[in-house]
Amino acid sequence: MPSSKKPLTYPSSHKSNQVDSYHGTLVADPYRWLEDPDSEETRIWIEAQNQVTFGYLSEIPTREKIKQRLTKLWDYEKYGIPFKEGESLQDGSTERYFYFKNDGLQNQSVFYTLKTLEDQPKVLLDPNKLSEDGTVALSGLSISDDGKLLAYGLSASGSDWQEWKVRDVETGEDLQDHLKWIKFSGASWTHDNQGFFYSRYDQPNEKTQLEDVNYYQKLYYHQLGKPQSEDVLIYHRPDQKEWGFSGGVTEDGGYLIISVWLGTDSKNLFFYKDLTNPNAEVVELINQFEADYSFIDNDERLFYFRTDLNAPRGRVIAIDTKNPAPENWQEIIPQSAETLESVGILNNQFVADYLKDAHSQIKIFDLKGAFIREVELPGLGSAGGFGGKRNDTETFYIFTSFTTPGTIYRYDMITGKSTIFRQSEVDFNPDNYETKQVFYDSKDGTRVPMFITHKKGIKLDGNNPTYLYAYGGFNASMTPSFSVSLLVWMEMGGVYAMPNIRGGGEYGEEWHQAGIKDKKQNVFDDFIGAAEWLIANKYTKTDKLAIAGGSNGGLLVGACMAQRPDLFGAALPAVGVMDMLRFHKFTIGWAWTSEYGSADNPEEFPALYAYSPLQNLKPDTAYPATLITTADHDDRVVPAHSFKFAAALQEAHTGDAPTLIRIETKAGHGAGKPTAKIIEEAADKWAFLVRALNVEV
């Protein structure tokens, strides 16, 4: 279908005279007023933009057909990985299994419990009953050691703010406990089942809680039955406003372990407290931000860690807390060619999750580090799970790929055999699709991998509509996974391409470091290089190529369309960080300065200013057809980023291609979004691309 030639009339975005000086460089910020999401003029602007956007999308004839197909495919049973809690008594009286399940189109998955896997499951918590529109989501949970109590967190409208409650597993009734102002925290029970540790912030200003910066997190202990005002402060640092604390109780119940985080930097500190001694102080075991330390388990005073200290792809070490000097640390599993993502202990063996060229590889070692076996996976994809307790001989994992819906396997730690436990039935034939992994050279010659998935038998004639998606930041690894939304795209003849660009964790900390701060341009070069490779190899052409990404990936799309507007036919930046000069002034944005740098720093400002999407849009430029997406309750990447970028883009843009912003209401950064909203957004996205890329459906 040809693009509409009827020019769109965009809402007026008035410009102020706001100008800031950054170390002598004057930078105009005429849309600063859009940073207040609740002002009357911003609300009017949001409503007007949505009217134009939804009016445009509703007129695309194929949208309804796409939505119907999405809904039909989405309607299949989805299971979460089962896990077991409770004391393992002879009669099994308090041992229970727990898992999530979604019947198909439920807005939120339901949490079930059962005493054996053959029993009839009982609903323990159904988030769909917490709100009429499905916008209250379960955001965290923790089962007490005896399996009798559930602590659970709730998030409203996608906010990072959580409220925690406690439910009796047997009766399904909530206790009186109600904790508030929790963010970036789980809960961890003491072994007497009388309470749990958690982290919270001071109560914020009610009116500005979705914008204000978050500093001075504190670690508390909550005793059941007592009001939150009586919770015991375990640890805080008034001298370190940016430090955050994640507290967890060891499996043996003997220690409280405290990981100290500083923003999104992968480097952390590690403290602990002896829970067998009521008067024990918090001990600073690792007190330098020099590497990442992930606690695995302990043998009394011997603590096992996964770390990237002197091993950017990861290794396993042991630290004796009685002799904690670094020269006494033991290396158990050395660094390998693959990237060590995580490690657990089951059946008194290490289960190590590796990435080999961005797909999963699971290896098992004994506690001295001797290799035992590799778990045979069904193919090239992603495996996750392998949870459980120290002496468990069974565990569960989920395997997925671009053409394999999540399949849950039960794994026998003794025999090494996997058997299918739950298999999703989706209305499509995976044999009709193929996935390949290619490698291409980026601008500086760096070899970058890319997954490409599509229907079998497509012609490499440069005419395939192609959806290029990436993230490239915060040490996050992009691995194969199944998506109904992407399946609909491929059914329409679309190609899906996902490069593993720098800034991610696919090849360890060196790969991450090569894409941060003043090296961030490498990330954009890698993404542009992927687009050029797809065009050069006749998968697609500019007019048929769309780029997409969310959050840090939204920044990626914004920067690349600003740098190379000639290269792409369409752009879909979602909840993106678009103003690199002011991101650190809102909510948790300050935490990203370890990744991006800060405009307050005269040495870091030039690199940020050089690529910041908002400041690099050029007047009278033909930009690709663009659909910006954000949400009015996003308190991770505040919507002001997308608002200001949309206003600036609509002003700078010339030509007929639409430049629209879709603003979701009662939604946040993405977590907990109800199924109905996900389907609506996916239908809008694909309908937009069908028109923008002239896709024949």
XYZ file of C-alpha atoms in Angstrom, residues 57-692:
636
model
C -3.285 4.514 12.789
C -7.035 3.831 12.759
C -7.196 4.675 9.058
C -4.717 1.954 8.068
C -6.969 -0.788 6.623
C -4.752 -3.718 7.671
C -4.534 -2.712 11.344
C -7.642 -4.623 12.417
C -6.557 -7.727 10.496
C -3.130 -7.561 12.177
C -4.708 -7.149 15.613
C -6.965 -10.163 15.036
C -4.007 -12.321 14.042
C -2.000 -11.142 17.052
C -4.909 -11.937 19.356
C -5.429 -15.401 17.849
C -1.755 -16.335 18.104
C -1.403 -14.854 21.604
C -4.163 -17.085 22.910
C -2.095 -20.038 24.090
C -1.159 -21.342 27.539
C 2.073 -19.869 28.882
C 3.795 -21.488 31.836
C 6.464 -20.144 34.128
C 9.274 -22.311 35.497
C 8.111 -24.256 38.586
C 10.077 -23.790 41.785
C 9.920 -25.497 45.157
C 9.894 -24.052 48.666
C 9.255 -25.368 52.161
C 10.751 -27.906 54.489
C 11.301 -31.343 53.014
C 9.631 -33.484 55.697
C 8.985 -37.195 55.294
C 5.292 -36.657 54.682
C 6.023 -33.657 52.464
C 3.528 -31.647 54.504
C 5.040 -28.212 54.030
C 6.929 -28.667 50.762
C 5.212 -26.929 47.861
C 5.660 -26.118 44.208
C 4.846 -22.691 42.792
C 4.534 -21.442 39.228
C 2.928 -18.819 37.004
C 0.483 -19.597 34.239
C -1.413 -17.490 31.718
C -4.401 -19.113 30.008
C -3.696 -17.115 26.879
C -5.139 -13.625 26.854
C -5.191 -12.878 30.586
C -3.773 -9.411 31.208
C -1.510 -10.728 33.970
C -0.221 -14.237 34.656
C -1.721 -16.035 37.676
C 0.413 -17.440 40.514
C -0.420 -21.028 41.511
C 0.702 -23.437 44.231
C 0.438 -27.222 44.600
C 1.986 -29.842 46.896
C 3.039 -32.243 44.159
C 3.301 -31.681 40.425
C 0.446 -34.139 39.930
C -1.950 -32.243 42.222
C -4.659 -29.865 41.125
C -3.081 -26.386 41.242
C -4.613 -23.773 43.555
C -4.677 -20.070 42.739
C -2.518 -18.260 45.274
C -2.618 -14.800 43.723
C -4.479 -13.534 40.665
C -3.275 -10.017 39.768
C -6.132 -9.705 37.262
C -8.493 -9.217 40.208
C -6.498 -6.313 41.609
C -7.709 -3.830 38.982
C -10.410 -3.767 36.326
C -8.018 -2.937 33.484
C -5.086 -5.159 34.441
C -2.754 -2.261 35.198
C -1.848 -3.470 38.712
C 0.924 -6.043 38.313
C 2.812 -8.429 40.547
C 6.330 -6.977 40.669
C 8.140 -9.306 43.056
C 7.641 -12.233 45.407
C 9.409 -14.220 48.095
C 8.260 -17.442 49.799
C 9.164 -18.009 53.458
C 11.542 -20.849 54.271
C 8.738 -23.072 55.556
C 6.639 -22.455 52.436
C 3.736 -21.046 54.445
C 3.934 -17.321 53.682
C 4.214 -15.260 50.510
C 5.612 -11.727 50.525
C 4.642 -10.004 47.296
C 5.128 -6.637 45.654
C 2.590 -4.756 43.538
C 3.154 -2.045 40.946
C 0.399 0.235 39.647
C 0.331 1.485 36.050
C 3.889 0.315 35.364
C 5.538 2.486 38.020
C 8.809 1.385 39.622
C 7.270 2.186 43.023
C 6.078 -0.953 44.791
C 3.888 -1.796 47.749
C 4.528 -5.110 49.512
C 2.044 -7.336 51.334
C 2.085 -10.797 52.947
C -0.297 -13.669 52.169
C -0.953 -16.959 53.975
C -0.245 -19.685 51.388
C -2.717 -22.176 52.860
C -5.710 -19.846 53.296
C -4.946 -17.328 50.543
C -5.711 -14.524 53.012
C -3.564 -11.418 53.367
C -2.059 -10.539 56.730
C -2.108 -6.966 58.010
C 1.436 -6.204 56.826
C 1.620 -3.399 54.248
C 4.925 -1.795 53.206
C 5.296 1.253 50.948
C 7.888 3.359 49.078
C 9.858 0.357 47.926
C 11.779 0.509 44.665
C 14.555 -1.662 43.166
C 14.191 -4.269 45.912
C 13.115 -7.819 46.573
C 12.375 -9.454 49.920
C 14.363 -12.164 51.722
C 12.966 -14.097 54.701
C 14.858 -15.049 57.837
C 14.771 -18.786 58.541
C 12.528 -18.372 61.575
C 9.849 -17.218 59.091
C 9.129 -14.204 61.296
C 10.095 -11.466 58.857
C 12.172 -10.376 55.881
C 14.784 -7.898 54.704
C 13.975 -5.306 52.037
C 15.179 -1.899 50.777
C 13.209 1.333 50.521
C 13.469 5.067 50.039
C 12.064 7.819 52.204
C 8.506 8.832 51.371
C 8.602 11.146 48.335
C 6.541 14.177 47.486
C 3.124 12.801 46.500
C 2.739 15.158 43.522
C 6.203 14.664 41.992
C 6.964 11.047 42.961
C 7.218 9.960 39.299
C 9.876 12.579 38.459
C 11.921 13.228 41.618
C 15.404 11.747 41.923
C 15.831 8.658 44.105
C 18.664 8.882 46.638
C 19.549 7.368 50.037
C 18.125 3.860 49.789
C 18.026 2.050 53.151
C 18.034 -1.658 54.065
C 15.389 -2.678 56.624
C 14.104 -5.743 58.454
C 10.327 -6.071 58.696
C 8.900 -8.244 61.473
C 5.524 -9.785 60.725
C 2.583 -8.100 62.375
C 4.350 -4.851 63.116
C 3.734 -1.542 61.311
C 6.329 -0.368 58.803
C 7.213 2.515 61.127
C 8.738 -0.044 63.512
C 10.891 -1.785 60.893
C 14.514 -2.150 61.967
C 17.079 -0.151 59.984
C 19.860 -2.633 59.173
C 22.165 -0.526 57.021
C 22.314 2.842 55.327
C 24.987 5.315 54.334
C 24.048 8.967 54.887
C 27.450 9.841 53.390
C 26.690 7.956 50.128
C 23.375 9.119 48.671
C 23.783 7.063 45.489
C 24.437 3.687 47.121
C 21.702 1.045 46.921
C 21.444 -2.177 48.933
C 20.209 -5.648 47.978
C 19.894 -7.886 51.034
C 19.503 -11.660 50.925
C 19.630 -14.495 53.453
C 21.956 -17.396 52.634
C 20.399 -20.815 52.082
C 21.777 -22.046 55.402
C 20.156 -19.066 57.150
C 23.419 -18.046 58.756
C 24.185 -14.784 56.995
C 22.588 -11.679 55.581
C 24.493 -10.868 52.407
C 24.408 -7.286 51.144
C 25.310 -6.357 47.584
C 25.995 -2.626 47.392
C 25.246 -1.111 43.993
C 26.123 2.271 42.585
C 23.733 3.169 39.812
C 23.820 0.785 36.892
C 27.563 0.251 37.114
C 28.281 -3.476 37.038
C 30.907 -2.964 39.744
C 29.594 -3.545 43.254
C 30.644 -3.926 46.899
C 29.820 -6.906 49.090
C 29.059 -6.837 52.818
C 27.629 -9.441 55.179
C 26.148 -9.795 58.669
C 26.229 -12.906 60.884
C 22.575 -13.688 61.682
C 23.491 -16.197 64.389
C 24.839 -13.337 66.524
C 22.213 -10.665 67.389
C 24.981 -8.141 68.076
C 26.967 -8.790 64.900
C 28.056 -5.753 62.898
C 27.920 -5.492 59.122
C 31.284 -6.636 57.752
C 32.698 -4.989 54.618
C 34.108 -8.022 52.803
C 34.688 -6.228 49.474
C 34.854 -2.449 49.825
C 36.222 -1.270 46.464
C 34.142 -0.706 43.331
C 36.542 -2.619 41.102
C 34.539 -5.540 39.680
C 31.225 -7.378 39.649
C 30.610 -9.902 42.431
C 27.543 -12.165 42.362
C 27.069 -14.348 45.440
C 26.432 -18.010 44.574
C 26.294 -19.872 47.912
C 28.386 -20.625 50.954
C 29.872 -23.512 52.917
C 29.648 -21.917 56.337
C 32.365 -19.237 56.248
C 33.493 -20.041 52.661
C 31.657 -17.775 50.209
C 31.441 -18.580 46.481
C 31.188 -15.756 43.917
C 30.902 -15.274 40.191
C 33.152 -12.314 39.393
C 34.767 -10.552 36.447
C 37.758 -9.405 38.517
C 40.786 -10.043 36.283
C 38.414 -12.096 34.103
C 36.143 -9.940 31.880
C 34.177 -13.006 30.725
C 33.669 -14.254 34.292
C 35.011 -16.916 36.656
C 34.121 -18.528 40.010
C 36.141 -17.802 43.150
C 35.888 -18.732 46.833
C 36.610 -16.340 49.717
C 37.202 -17.561 53.271
C 35.640 -14.855 55.445
C 38.151 -15.646 58.222
C 41.030 -15.000 55.816
C 39.461 -12.493 53.406
C 42.586 -10.846 51.993
C 42.613 -11.080 48.166
C 45.841 -13.055 48.156
C 43.931 -15.863 49.925
C 41.094 -16.044 47.383
C 40.779 -19.352 45.516
C 39.914 -19.685 41.843
C 37.446 -22.555 41.410
C 36.323 -22.237 37.764
C 38.690 -20.162 35.591
C 37.618 -17.848 32.783
C 36.834 -19.604 29.511
C 36.339 -18.538 25.904
C 32.591 -18.198 26.576
C 30.959 -15.546 28.776
C 29.878 -16.792 32.212
C 26.486 -15.183 32.874
C 25.418 -16.795 36.159
C 26.072 -19.743 38.468
C 24.004 -21.750 40.971
C 24.548 -24.830 43.112
C 22.313 -27.902 42.766
C 23.044 -31.476 43.823
C 26.220 -29.997 45.379
C 27.455 -29.082 41.906
C 27.936 -25.766 40.121
C 25.476 -25.174 37.272
C 27.098 -22.533 35.065
C 25.173 -20.554 32.450
C 27.453 -19.433 29.600
C 26.913 -17.438 26.433
C 28.651 -18.662 23.291
C 28.207 -16.114 20.498
C 25.003 -14.906 22.218
C 23.307 -18.308 22.664
C 23.112 -20.465 25.790
C 25.525 -23.127 26.899
C 25.027 -24.831 30.281
C 27.945 -26.609 31.967
C 28.104 -28.537 35.245
C 31.177 -28.653 37.517
C 31.883 -30.193 40.899
C 32.595 -27.949 43.898
C 36.318 -28.132 43.215
C 35.803 -26.844 39.667
C 36.199 -30.110 37.738
C 34.046 -30.244 34.589
C 31.327 -32.920 34.711
C 29.123 -32.428 31.660
C 27.407 -30.007 29.330
C 23.613 -29.962 29.333
C 22.284 -30.973 25.923
C 19.981 -28.185 24.753
C 17.413 -28.612 21.946
C 19.145 -26.168 19.634
C 20.566 -22.686 19.181
C 18.617 -20.546 21.619
C 18.292 -19.326 25.203
C 17.994 -21.462 28.324
C 17.055 -20.089 31.729
C 16.104 -21.450 35.118
C 18.111 -24.190 36.860
C 16.948 -22.831 40.212
C 16.646 -24.742 43.434
C 18.320 -25.662 46.696
C 21.767 -27.018 47.421
C 20.754 -30.683 47.673
C 18.051 -30.763 44.982
C 18.517 -33.491 42.379
C 15.796 -32.141 40.070
C 15.446 -28.708 38.559
C 13.555 -27.015 35.730
C 14.604 -24.807 32.868
C 12.934 -23.068 29.954
C 14.300 -23.149 26.420
C 13.271 -20.741 23.696
C 14.450 -19.521 20.310
C 13.116 -17.203 17.617
C 10.937 -20.049 16.311
C 10.488 -22.101 19.526
C 7.885 -20.978 22.056
C 9.049 -21.366 25.647
C 9.302 -25.077 26.451
C 9.873 -26.098 30.082
C 12.086 -29.078 30.799
C 12.618 -31.063 33.970
C 16.302 -31.843 34.400
C 17.704 -34.763 36.411
C 20.977 -33.639 37.985
C 22.085 -37.231 38.535
C 21.421 -38.752 35.103
C 21.799 -35.548 33.085
C 18.524 -36.194 31.238
C 16.016 -33.526 30.188
C 12.325 -34.348 29.778
C 9.604 -32.000 28.544
C 7.411 -30.796 31.416
C 5.257 -28.200 29.622
C 5.216 -27.344 25.933
C 3.385 -24.340 24.513
C 1.087 -24.960 21.568
C 1.120 -21.981 19.205
C -0.858 -21.940 15.965
C 2.067 -21.901 13.536
C 4.542 -24.290 11.922
C 8.123 -23.579 13.055
C 9.433 -25.625 10.103
C 8.349 -22.779 7.824
C 10.990 -20.459 9.337
C 14.735 -20.384 9.580
C 17.319 -18.622 11.749
C 20.928 -18.006 10.886
C 23.738 -16.211 12.633
C 26.027 -14.036 10.529
C 29.037 -11.917 11.414
C 29.801 -8.513 9.933
C 32.498 -5.886 10.377
C 31.647 -2.622 12.088
C 33.167 0.729 11.098
C 36.367 0.102 13.096
C 36.688 -3.506 11.921
C 35.152 -5.105 15.043
C 33.423 -8.406 14.266
C 29.768 -8.278 15.346
C 27.288 -11.196 15.336
C 23.710 -10.863 14.112
C 20.757 -13.260 14.169
C 18.456 -13.191 11.117
C 15.087 -14.981 11.126
C 12.461 -15.170 8.382
C 10.243 -17.467 6.375
C 12.103 -20.091 4.407
C 12.505 -19.399 0.731
C 12.587 -15.601 0.720
C 14.332 -13.993 -2.215
C 17.426 -11.932 -1.557
C 16.384 -9.252 -4.014
C 16.522 -6.261 -1.680
C 12.746 -6.023 -1.358
C 12.049 -7.699 1.991
C 10.564 -5.502 4.723
C 13.093 -5.790 7.544
C 12.839 -5.014 11.249
C 16.272 -4.320 12.756
C 16.237 -4.361 16.559
C 18.980 -3.956 19.170
C 19.801 -2.623 22.627
C 23.551 -2.115 23.097
C 24.049 -1.077 26.691
C 24.237 -1.730 30.419
C 25.993 -5.083 29.978
C 22.646 -6.597 28.858
C 22.837 -9.565 26.501
C 20.365 -9.979 23.634
C 19.684 -13.673 23.090
C 17.188 -15.634 20.961
C 13.622 -15.641 22.262
C 10.146 -16.332 20.915
C 7.700 -13.509 20.274
C 4.157 -13.775 18.922
C 4.462 -10.188 17.758
C 7.567 -10.953 15.682
C 5.908 -14.091 14.325
C 3.097 -11.934 12.905
C 5.721 -9.689 11.296
C 7.441 -12.687 9.694
C 4.117 -14.157 8.547
C 3.648 -10.946 6.549
C 6.968 -11.625 4.812
C 9.075 -9.575 7.180
C 12.697 -10.273 8.123
C 13.766 -9.921 11.757
C 17.411 -9.020 12.412
C 19.001 -8.704 15.864
C 22.690 -7.737 16.053
C 24.624 -8.202 19.313
C 26.225 -4.778 19.300
C 28.787 -3.414 21.727
C 27.649 -2.077 25.067
C 25.938 -5.409 25.792
C 27.342 -8.313 27.778
C 27.472 -10.978 25.081
C 31.261 -11.119 25.141
C 31.826 -10.042 28.724
C 32.851 -6.803 30.351
C 35.259 -5.785 27.585
C 32.357 -5.823 25.082
C 30.339 -3.709 27.510
C 33.137 -1.215 28.158
C 33.671 -0.772 24.404
C 30.226 0.866 24.199
C 30.017 3.255 27.152
C 30.730 6.950 27.780
C 33.074 8.366 25.122
C 32.945 5.005 23.296
C 29.156 5.103 22.876
C 29.537 5.984 19.201
C 30.792 2.407 18.670
C 27.281 1.214 19.541
C 25.689 3.404 16.893
C 28.350 2.427 14.344
C 27.643 -1.264 15.023
C 23.913 -0.730 14.450
C 24.435 1.323 11.296
C 26.865 -1.369 10.135
C 24.155 -4.010 10.573
C 21.770 -1.957 8.427
C 24.389 -1.503 5.709
C 25.202 -5.243 5.761
C 21.521 -6.170 5.328
C 21.244 -3.809 2.369
C 24.547 -4.916 0.804
C 23.514 -8.576 1.101
C 20.173 -7.927 -0.616
C 17.957 -8.708 2.355
C 16.396 -5.282 2.105
C 16.834 -1.671 1.026
C 16.436 1.685 2.711
C 12.778 2.062 1.759
C 12.014 -1.325 3.347
C 14.164 -1.066 6.470
C 12.819 -0.198 9.927
C 14.938 0.220 13.047
C 13.613 -0.279 16.564
C 14.683 -0.409 20.191
C 13.428 0.404 23.670
C 14.836 2.410 26.589
C 18.601 2.471 25.946
C 17.591 0.927 22.602
C 15.298 3.920 22.075
C 18.360 6.132 22.475
C 20.079 3.900 19.905
C 17.296 4.467 17.369
C 17.116 8.201 18.083
C 20.862 8.671 17.665
C 21.048 6.587 14.471
C 18.112 8.291 12.753
C 19.659 11.647 13.638
C 23.047 10.589 12.236
C 21.822 8.671 9.182
C 18.288 9.758 8.263
C 19.039 8.630 4.697
C 19.615 4.997 5.678
C 16.272 3.961 7.129
C 12.704 3.827 5.894
C 11.140 3.887 9.352
C 12.141 4.292 12.997
C 10.409 3.054 16.164
C 12.111 4.475 19.272
C 10.333 3.226 22.415
C 10.610 4.833 25.883
C 13.980 6.199 24.791
C 16.601 8.290 26.578
C 16.578 11.208 24.151
C 17.992 14.159 26.113
C 21.495 13.092 27.100
C 22.160 16.443 28.786
C 19.372 16.168 31.382
C 18.602 12.443 31.879
C 20.349 12.394 35.262
C 17.969 14.969 36.723
C 14.968 12.630 36.976
C 14.110 9.587 39.152
C 16.862 6.982 38.785
C 18.505 8.666 35.770
C 21.521 9.706 37.854
C 22.349 5.999 38.113
C 23.114 5.831 34.389
C 26.045 8.256 34.538
C 28.381 5.272 34.979
C 27.192 4.124 31.550
C 26.760 7.419 29.703
C 28.763 9.997 31.621
C 27.262 13.300 32.735
C 26.839 16.670 31.040
C 27.845 18.213 34.383
C 31.340 16.844 33.779
C 33.250 19.109 31.334
C 35.253 16.129 30.033
C 32.175 13.982 29.377
C 29.861 16.685 28.003
C 31.316 16.834 24.442
C 30.639 13.143 23.668
C 27.078 13.363 25.024
C 26.351 16.566 23.112
C 27.743 15.030 19.925
C 25.175 12.199 19.806
C 22.246 13.236 22.039
C 19.205 12.613 19.798
C 17.285 15.712 20.933
C 20.139 18.127 20.248
C 21.210 16.566 16.938
C 18.044 16.848 14.897
C 18.722 19.216 12.000
C 16.180 21.671 10.541
C 14.727 21.003 7.097
C 15.761 17.350 7.033
C 13.699 14.454 5.712
C 13.621 11.933 8.542
C 12.290 8.369 8.262
C 8.668 7.659 9.077
C 8.769 7.639 12.869
C 6.480 6.275 15.576
C 7.762 7.275 19.011
C 6.191 5.324 21.878
C 6.158 6.200 25.567
C 3.853 6.072 28.583
C 2.589 8.732 30.914
C 3.551 6.754 34.066
C 7.080 5.823 33.020
C 9.192 6.732 36.051
C 12.294 4.939 34.750
C 12.836 6.938 31.536
C 10.475 9.839 32.153
C 8.211 10.587 29.158
C 9.677 14.104 28.829
C 12.474 12.519 26.755
C 10.017 11.317 24.127
C 7.799 14.410 24.390
C 10.660 16.819 23.689
C 12.095 14.619 20.931
C 8.705 14.408 19.204
C 8.202 18.169 19.327
C 11.710 18.807 17.962
C 11.359 16.115 15.267
C 8.037 17.456 14.026
C 9.548 20.928 13.777
C 12.728 19.824 11.956
C 11.159 17.261 9.607
C 10.376 17.884 5.965
C 8.605 15.544 3.559
C 5.495 13.413 3.689
C 6.661 10.650 6.041
C 4.701 10.767 9.330
C 6.513 11.627 12.573
C 4.143 10.580 15.336
C 4.193 9.945 19.074
C 1.985 7.330 20.738
C 1.521 8.016 24.439
C 0.128 5.103 26.449
C -1.915 6.005 29.513
C -1.807 4.144 32.847
C 1.391 2.394 31.801
C 5.076 2.685 32.615
C 8.428 1.556 31.270
C 7.061 -1.813 30.168
C 7.125 -4.159 33.166
C 3.720 -5.529 34.110
C 1.987 -4.126 31.030
C -1.341 -5.955 30.526
C -1.750 -8.257 27.535
C -4.518 -6.111 26.039
C -2.242 -3.056 25.922
C 0.648 -5.108 24.505
C -1.524 -6.391 21.639
C -2.889 -2.924 20.851
C 0.607 -1.460 20.744
C 1.945 -4.304 18.573
C -0.962 -3.893 16.143
C -0.246 -0.161 15.896
C 3.449 -0.766 15.350
C 3.043 -3.314 12.550
C 0.242 -1.331 10.888
C 2.475 1.743 10.925
C 5.291 -0.228 9.254
C 2.952 -1.828 6.712
C 2.119 1.652 5.480
C 5.557 3.245 5.940
